[in-house]
C-alpha atoms as a printed R data frame, in Angstrom:
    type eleno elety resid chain resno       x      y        z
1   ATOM     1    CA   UNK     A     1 -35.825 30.010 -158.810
2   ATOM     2    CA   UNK     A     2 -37.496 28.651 -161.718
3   ATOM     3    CA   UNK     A     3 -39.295 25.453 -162.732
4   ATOM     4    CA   UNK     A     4 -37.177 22.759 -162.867
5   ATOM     5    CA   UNK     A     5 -36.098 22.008 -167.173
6   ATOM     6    CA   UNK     A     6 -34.917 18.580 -166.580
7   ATOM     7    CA   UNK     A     7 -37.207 15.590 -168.122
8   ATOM     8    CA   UNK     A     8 -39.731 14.288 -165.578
9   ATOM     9    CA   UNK     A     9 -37.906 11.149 -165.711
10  ATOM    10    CA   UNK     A    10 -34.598 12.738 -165.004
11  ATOM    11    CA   UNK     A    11 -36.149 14.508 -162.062
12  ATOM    12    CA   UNK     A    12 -36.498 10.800 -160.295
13  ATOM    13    CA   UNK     A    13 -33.951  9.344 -161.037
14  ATOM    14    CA   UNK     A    14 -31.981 12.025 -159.788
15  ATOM    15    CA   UNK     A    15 -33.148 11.768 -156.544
16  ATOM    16    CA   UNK     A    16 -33.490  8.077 -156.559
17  ATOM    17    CA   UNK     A    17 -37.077  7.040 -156.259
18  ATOM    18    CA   UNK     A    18 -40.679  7.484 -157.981
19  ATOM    19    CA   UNK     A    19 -42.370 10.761 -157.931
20  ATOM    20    CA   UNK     A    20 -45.304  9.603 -160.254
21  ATOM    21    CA   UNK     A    21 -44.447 12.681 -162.600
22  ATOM    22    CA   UNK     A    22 -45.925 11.015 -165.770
23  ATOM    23    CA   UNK     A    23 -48.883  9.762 -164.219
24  ATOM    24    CA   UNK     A    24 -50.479  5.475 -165.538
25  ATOM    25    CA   UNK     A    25 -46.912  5.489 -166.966
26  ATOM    26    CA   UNK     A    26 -45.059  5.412 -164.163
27  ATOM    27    CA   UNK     A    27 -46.862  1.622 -162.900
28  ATOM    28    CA   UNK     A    28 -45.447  0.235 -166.282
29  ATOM    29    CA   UNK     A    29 -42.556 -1.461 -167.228
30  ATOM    30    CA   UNK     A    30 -41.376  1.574 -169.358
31  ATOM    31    CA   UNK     A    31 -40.812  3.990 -166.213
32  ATOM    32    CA   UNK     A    32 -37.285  4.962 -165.963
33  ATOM    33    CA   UNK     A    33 -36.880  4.486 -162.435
34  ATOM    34    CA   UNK     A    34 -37.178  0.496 -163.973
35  ATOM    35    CA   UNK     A    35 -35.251  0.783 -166.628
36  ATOM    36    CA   UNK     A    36 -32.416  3.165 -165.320
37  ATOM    37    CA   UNK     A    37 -32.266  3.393 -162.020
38  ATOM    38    CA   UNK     A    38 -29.248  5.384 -161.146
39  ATOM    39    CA   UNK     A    39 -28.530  9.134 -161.507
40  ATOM    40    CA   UNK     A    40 -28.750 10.740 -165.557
41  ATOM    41    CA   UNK     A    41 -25.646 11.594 -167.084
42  ATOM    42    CA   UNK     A    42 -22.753 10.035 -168.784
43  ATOM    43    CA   UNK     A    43 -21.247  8.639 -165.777
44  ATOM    44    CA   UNK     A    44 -24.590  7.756 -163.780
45  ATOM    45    CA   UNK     A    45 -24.650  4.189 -164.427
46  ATOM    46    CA   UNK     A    46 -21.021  3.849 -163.129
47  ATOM    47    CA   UNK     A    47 -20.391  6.316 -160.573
48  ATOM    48    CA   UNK     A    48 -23.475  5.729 -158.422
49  ATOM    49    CA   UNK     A    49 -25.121  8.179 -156.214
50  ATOM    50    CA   UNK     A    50 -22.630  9.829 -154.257
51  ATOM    51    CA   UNK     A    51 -22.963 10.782 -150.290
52  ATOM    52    CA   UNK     A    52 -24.519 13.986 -149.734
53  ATOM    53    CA   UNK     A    53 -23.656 16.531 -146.406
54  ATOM    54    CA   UNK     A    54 -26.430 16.975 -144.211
55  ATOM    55    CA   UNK     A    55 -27.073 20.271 -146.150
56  ATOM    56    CA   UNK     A    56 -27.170 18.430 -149.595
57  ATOM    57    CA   UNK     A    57 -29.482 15.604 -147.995
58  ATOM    58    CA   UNK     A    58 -32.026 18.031 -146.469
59  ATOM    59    CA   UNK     A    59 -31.740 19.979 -150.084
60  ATOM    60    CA   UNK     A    60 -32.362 17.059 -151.730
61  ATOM    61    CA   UNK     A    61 -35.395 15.614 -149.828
62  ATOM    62    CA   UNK     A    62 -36.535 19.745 -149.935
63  ATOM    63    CA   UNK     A    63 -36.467 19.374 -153.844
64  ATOM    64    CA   UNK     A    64 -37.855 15.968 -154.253
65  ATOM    65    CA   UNK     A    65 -41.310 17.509 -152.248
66  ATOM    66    CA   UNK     A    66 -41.281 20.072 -154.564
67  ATOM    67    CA   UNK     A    67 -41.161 17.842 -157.125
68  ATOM    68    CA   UNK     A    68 -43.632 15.628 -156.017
69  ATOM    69    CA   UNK     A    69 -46.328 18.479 -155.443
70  ATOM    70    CA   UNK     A    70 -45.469 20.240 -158.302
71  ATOM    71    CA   UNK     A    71 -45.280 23.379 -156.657
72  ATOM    72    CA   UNK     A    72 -42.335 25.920 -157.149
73  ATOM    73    CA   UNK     A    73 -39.731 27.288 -154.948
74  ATOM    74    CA   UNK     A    74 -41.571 31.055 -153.669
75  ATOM    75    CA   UNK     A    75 -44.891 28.929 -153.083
76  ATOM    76    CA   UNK     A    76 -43.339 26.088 -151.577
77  ATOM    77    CA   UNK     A    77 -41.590 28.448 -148.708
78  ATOM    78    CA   UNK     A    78 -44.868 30.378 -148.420
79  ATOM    79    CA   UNK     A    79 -46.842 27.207 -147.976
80  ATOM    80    CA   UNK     A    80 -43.352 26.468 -144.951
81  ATOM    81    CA   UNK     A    81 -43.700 29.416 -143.405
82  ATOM    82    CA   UNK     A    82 -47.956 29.452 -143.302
83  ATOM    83    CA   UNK     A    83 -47.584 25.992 -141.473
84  ATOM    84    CA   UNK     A    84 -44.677 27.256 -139.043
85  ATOM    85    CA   UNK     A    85 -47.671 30.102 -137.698
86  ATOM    86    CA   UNK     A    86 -50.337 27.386 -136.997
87  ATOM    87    CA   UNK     A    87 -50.423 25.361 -133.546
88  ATOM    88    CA   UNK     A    88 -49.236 21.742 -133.834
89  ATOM    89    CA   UNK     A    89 -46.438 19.774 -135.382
90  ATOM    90    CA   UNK     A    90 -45.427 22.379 -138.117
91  ATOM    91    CA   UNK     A    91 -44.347 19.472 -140.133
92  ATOM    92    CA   UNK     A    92 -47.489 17.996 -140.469
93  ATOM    93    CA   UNK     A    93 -49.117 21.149 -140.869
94  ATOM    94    CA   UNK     A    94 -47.018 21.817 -143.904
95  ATOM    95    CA   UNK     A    95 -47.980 17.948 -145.278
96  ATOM    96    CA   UNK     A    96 -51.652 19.216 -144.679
97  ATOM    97    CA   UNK     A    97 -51.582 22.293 -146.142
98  ATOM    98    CA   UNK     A    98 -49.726 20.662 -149.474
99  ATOM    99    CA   UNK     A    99 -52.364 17.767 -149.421
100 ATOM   100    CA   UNK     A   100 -55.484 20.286 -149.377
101 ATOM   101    CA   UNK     A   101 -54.183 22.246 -152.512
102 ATOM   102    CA   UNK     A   102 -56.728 22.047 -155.113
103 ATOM   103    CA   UNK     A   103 -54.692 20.834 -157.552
104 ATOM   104    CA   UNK     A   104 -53.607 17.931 -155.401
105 ATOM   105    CA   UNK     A   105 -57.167 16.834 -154.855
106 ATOM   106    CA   UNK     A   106 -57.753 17.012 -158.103
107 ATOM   107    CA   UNK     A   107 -55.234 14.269 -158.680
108 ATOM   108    CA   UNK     A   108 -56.324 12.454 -155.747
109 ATOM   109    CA   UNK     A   109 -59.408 11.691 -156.947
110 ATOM   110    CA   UNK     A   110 -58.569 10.608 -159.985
111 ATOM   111    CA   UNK     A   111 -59.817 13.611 -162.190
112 ATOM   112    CA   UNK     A   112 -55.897 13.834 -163.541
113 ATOM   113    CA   UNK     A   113 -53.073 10.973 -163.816
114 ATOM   114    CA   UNK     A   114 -50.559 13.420 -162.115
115 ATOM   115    CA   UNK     A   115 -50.507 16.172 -160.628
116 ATOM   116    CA   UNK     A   116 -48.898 18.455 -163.441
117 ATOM   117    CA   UNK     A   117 -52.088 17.641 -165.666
118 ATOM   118    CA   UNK     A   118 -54.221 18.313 -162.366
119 ATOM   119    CA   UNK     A   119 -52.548 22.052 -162.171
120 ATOM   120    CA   UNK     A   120 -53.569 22.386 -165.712
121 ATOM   121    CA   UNK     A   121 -57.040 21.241 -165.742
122 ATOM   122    CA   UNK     A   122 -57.576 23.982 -162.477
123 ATOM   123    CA   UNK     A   123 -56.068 26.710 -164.493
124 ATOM   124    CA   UNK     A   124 -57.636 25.845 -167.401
125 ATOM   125    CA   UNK     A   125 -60.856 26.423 -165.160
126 ATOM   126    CA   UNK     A   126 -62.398 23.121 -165.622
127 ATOM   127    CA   UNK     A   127 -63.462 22.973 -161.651
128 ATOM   128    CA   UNK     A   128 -65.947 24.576 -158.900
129 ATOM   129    CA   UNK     A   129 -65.296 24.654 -155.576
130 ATOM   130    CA   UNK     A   130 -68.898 25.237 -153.964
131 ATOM   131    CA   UNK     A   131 -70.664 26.686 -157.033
132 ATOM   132    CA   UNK     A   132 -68.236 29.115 -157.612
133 ATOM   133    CA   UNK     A   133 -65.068 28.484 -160.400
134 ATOM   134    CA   UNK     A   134 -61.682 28.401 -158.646
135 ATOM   135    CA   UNK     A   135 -58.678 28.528 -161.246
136 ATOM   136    CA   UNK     A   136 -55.878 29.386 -158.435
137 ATOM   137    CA   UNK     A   137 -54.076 25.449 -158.222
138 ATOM   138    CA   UNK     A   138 -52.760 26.790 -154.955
139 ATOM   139    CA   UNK     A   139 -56.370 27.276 -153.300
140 ATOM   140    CA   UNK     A   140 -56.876 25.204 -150.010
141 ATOM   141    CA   UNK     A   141 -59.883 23.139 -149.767
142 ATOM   142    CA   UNK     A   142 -61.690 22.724 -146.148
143 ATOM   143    CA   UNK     A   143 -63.631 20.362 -144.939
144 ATOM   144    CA   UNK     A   144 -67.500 20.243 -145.769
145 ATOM   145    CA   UNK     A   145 -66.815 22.184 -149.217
146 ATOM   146    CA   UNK     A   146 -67.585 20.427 -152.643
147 ATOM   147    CA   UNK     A   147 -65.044 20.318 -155.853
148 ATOM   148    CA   UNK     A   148 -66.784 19.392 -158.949
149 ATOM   149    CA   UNK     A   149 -66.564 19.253 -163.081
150 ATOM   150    CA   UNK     A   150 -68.135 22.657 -164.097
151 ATOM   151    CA   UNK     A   151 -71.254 22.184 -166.231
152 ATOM   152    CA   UNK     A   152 -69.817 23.383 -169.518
153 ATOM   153    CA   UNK     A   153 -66.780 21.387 -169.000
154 ATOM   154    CA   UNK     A   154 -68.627 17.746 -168.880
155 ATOM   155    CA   UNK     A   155 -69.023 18.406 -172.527
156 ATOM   156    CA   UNK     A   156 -65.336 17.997 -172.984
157 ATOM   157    CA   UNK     A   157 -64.546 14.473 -174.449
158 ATOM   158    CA   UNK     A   158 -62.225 14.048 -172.062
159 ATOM   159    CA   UNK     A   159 -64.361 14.061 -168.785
160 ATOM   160    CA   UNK     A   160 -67.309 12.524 -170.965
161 ATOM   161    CA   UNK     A   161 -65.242  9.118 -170.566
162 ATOM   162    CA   UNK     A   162 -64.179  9.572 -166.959
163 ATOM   163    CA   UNK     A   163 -66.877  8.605 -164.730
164 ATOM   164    CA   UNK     A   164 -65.944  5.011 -165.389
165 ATOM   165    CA   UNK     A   165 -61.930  5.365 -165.131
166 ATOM   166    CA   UNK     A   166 -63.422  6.761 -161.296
167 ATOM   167    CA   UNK     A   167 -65.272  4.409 -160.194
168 ATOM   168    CA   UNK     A   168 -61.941  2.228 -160.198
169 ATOM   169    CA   UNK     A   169 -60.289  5.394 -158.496
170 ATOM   170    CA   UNK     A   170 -58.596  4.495 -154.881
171 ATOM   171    CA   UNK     A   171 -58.972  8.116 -152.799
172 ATOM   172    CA   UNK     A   172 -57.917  8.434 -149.452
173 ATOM   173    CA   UNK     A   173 -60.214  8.524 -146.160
174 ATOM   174    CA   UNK     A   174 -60.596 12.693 -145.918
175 ATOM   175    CA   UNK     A   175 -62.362 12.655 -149.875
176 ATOM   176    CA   UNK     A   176 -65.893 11.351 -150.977
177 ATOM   177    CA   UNK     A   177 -66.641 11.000 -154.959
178 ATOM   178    CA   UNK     A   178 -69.478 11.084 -156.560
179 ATOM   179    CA   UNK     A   179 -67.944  9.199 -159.759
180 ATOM   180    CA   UNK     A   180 -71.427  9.686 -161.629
181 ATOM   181    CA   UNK     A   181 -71.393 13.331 -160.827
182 ATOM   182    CA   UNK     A   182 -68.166 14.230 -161.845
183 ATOM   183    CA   UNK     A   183 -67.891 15.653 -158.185
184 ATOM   184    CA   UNK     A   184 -66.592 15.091 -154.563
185 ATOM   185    CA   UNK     A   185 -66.975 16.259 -150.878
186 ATOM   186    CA   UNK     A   186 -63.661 17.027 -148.762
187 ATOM   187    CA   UNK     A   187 -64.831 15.504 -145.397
188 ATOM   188    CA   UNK     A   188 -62.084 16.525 -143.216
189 ATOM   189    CA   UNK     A   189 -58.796 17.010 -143.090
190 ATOM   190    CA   UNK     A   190 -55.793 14.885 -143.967
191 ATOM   191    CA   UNK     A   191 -55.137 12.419 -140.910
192 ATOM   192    CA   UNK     A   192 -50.896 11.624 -139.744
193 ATOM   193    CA   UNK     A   193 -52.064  8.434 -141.771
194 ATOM   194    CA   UNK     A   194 -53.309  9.748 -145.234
195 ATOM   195    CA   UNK     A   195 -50.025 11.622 -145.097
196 ATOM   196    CA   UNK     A   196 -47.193 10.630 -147.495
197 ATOM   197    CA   UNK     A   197 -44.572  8.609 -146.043
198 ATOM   198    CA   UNK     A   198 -41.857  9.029 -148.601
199 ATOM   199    CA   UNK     A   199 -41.190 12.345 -147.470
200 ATOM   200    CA   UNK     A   200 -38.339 13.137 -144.470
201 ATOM   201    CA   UNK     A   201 -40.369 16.412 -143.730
202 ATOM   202    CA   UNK     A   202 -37.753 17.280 -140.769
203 ATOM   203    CA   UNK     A   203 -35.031 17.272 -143.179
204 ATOM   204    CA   UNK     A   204 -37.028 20.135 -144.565
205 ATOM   205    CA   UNK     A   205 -37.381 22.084 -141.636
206 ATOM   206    CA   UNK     A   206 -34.409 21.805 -140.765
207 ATOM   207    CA   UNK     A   207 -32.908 23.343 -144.239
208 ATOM   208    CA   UNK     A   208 -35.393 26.380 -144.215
209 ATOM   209    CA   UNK     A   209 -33.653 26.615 -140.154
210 ATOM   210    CA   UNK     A   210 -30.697 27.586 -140.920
């Protein structure tokens, strides 16, 4: 299946709540979730969202985490299936394992304003993971290992001015930034409470079930 064409803005509203597609603008006034906040289309406004089966709920709340992670169909059912093999609540695994991409930390401490301009800057090969370059957004970070700006990169006006947006940056308890540095230290993994909560993750199990 391939990446989703609709407008980031569509993609919320069509499943009825924020997925902080388009980064700082999404806290404004001019998100669309404020401004329209009922399904696109010609008849969205007036028809309202419409009940879903139990099959069309769990595939909704399946594509709204893909959305959210940015992550397309084959890797988000690799990432399922990888979580469903480890010991533990395979839910949480699969939270985990989504959390810990590279491209995700990268957003989550505040190197990118969403995580579709995180994806790019890792491709783009703007990022070390212990010394060593790491372009693959899909790599999983562990705990004691180090992401930072690579060398030539800093030169690029657009990290140049960052240190100071970061220092404002609110990360969650498993990362440590060095805001100065342009780097940060993954101290462990996620916790059940730096987990999103906006996510029914049994609803997804439960579709890739049947």
């Amino acid at each position: 299946m391939g990446r989703n064409l609709d407008s980031k803005c569509q993609q919320c509203r069509r499943v009825g709540e924020k997925l902080f597609l388009k980064g700082e603008r999404c806290n404004t006034p001019k998100c669309a979730m404020v401004k329209r906040n009922y399904p696109p289309g010609f008849h969205g406004p007036t028809r309202g969202r419409r009940k879903l089966s139990d099959y069309g709920t769990q595939l909704m709340e399946k594509q709204k985490a893909k959305k959210y992670y940015n992550v397309m169909e084959k890797q988000f059912r690799l990432t399922f299936e990888k979580a469903s093999k480890k010991s533990g609540d395979s839910g949480k695994n699969f939270l985990r394992l989504l959390e810990t991409r590279l491209d995700n930390v990268v957003f989550r401490l505040g190197f990118a304003t969403s995580r579709t301009q995180a994806r790019q800057l890792v491709n783009h090969g703007h990022f070390d993971v212990n010394g060593v370059k790491t372009d693959i957004a899909s790599y999983i970070v562990k705990p004691g290992q180090e992401i930072s700006v690579r060398v030539r990169s800093r030169k690029n006006p657009y990290f140049k001015q960052l240190s100071e947006k970061l220092k404002k940056a609110e990360l969650p308890g498993w990362l440590n930034l060095q805001a100065a540095e342009l780097k940060a230290k993954v101290l462990h993994e996620p916790t059940d409470n730096d987990l999103p909560t906006n996510i029914n993750v049994q609803m997804i199990i439960e579709y890739y079930s049947k």
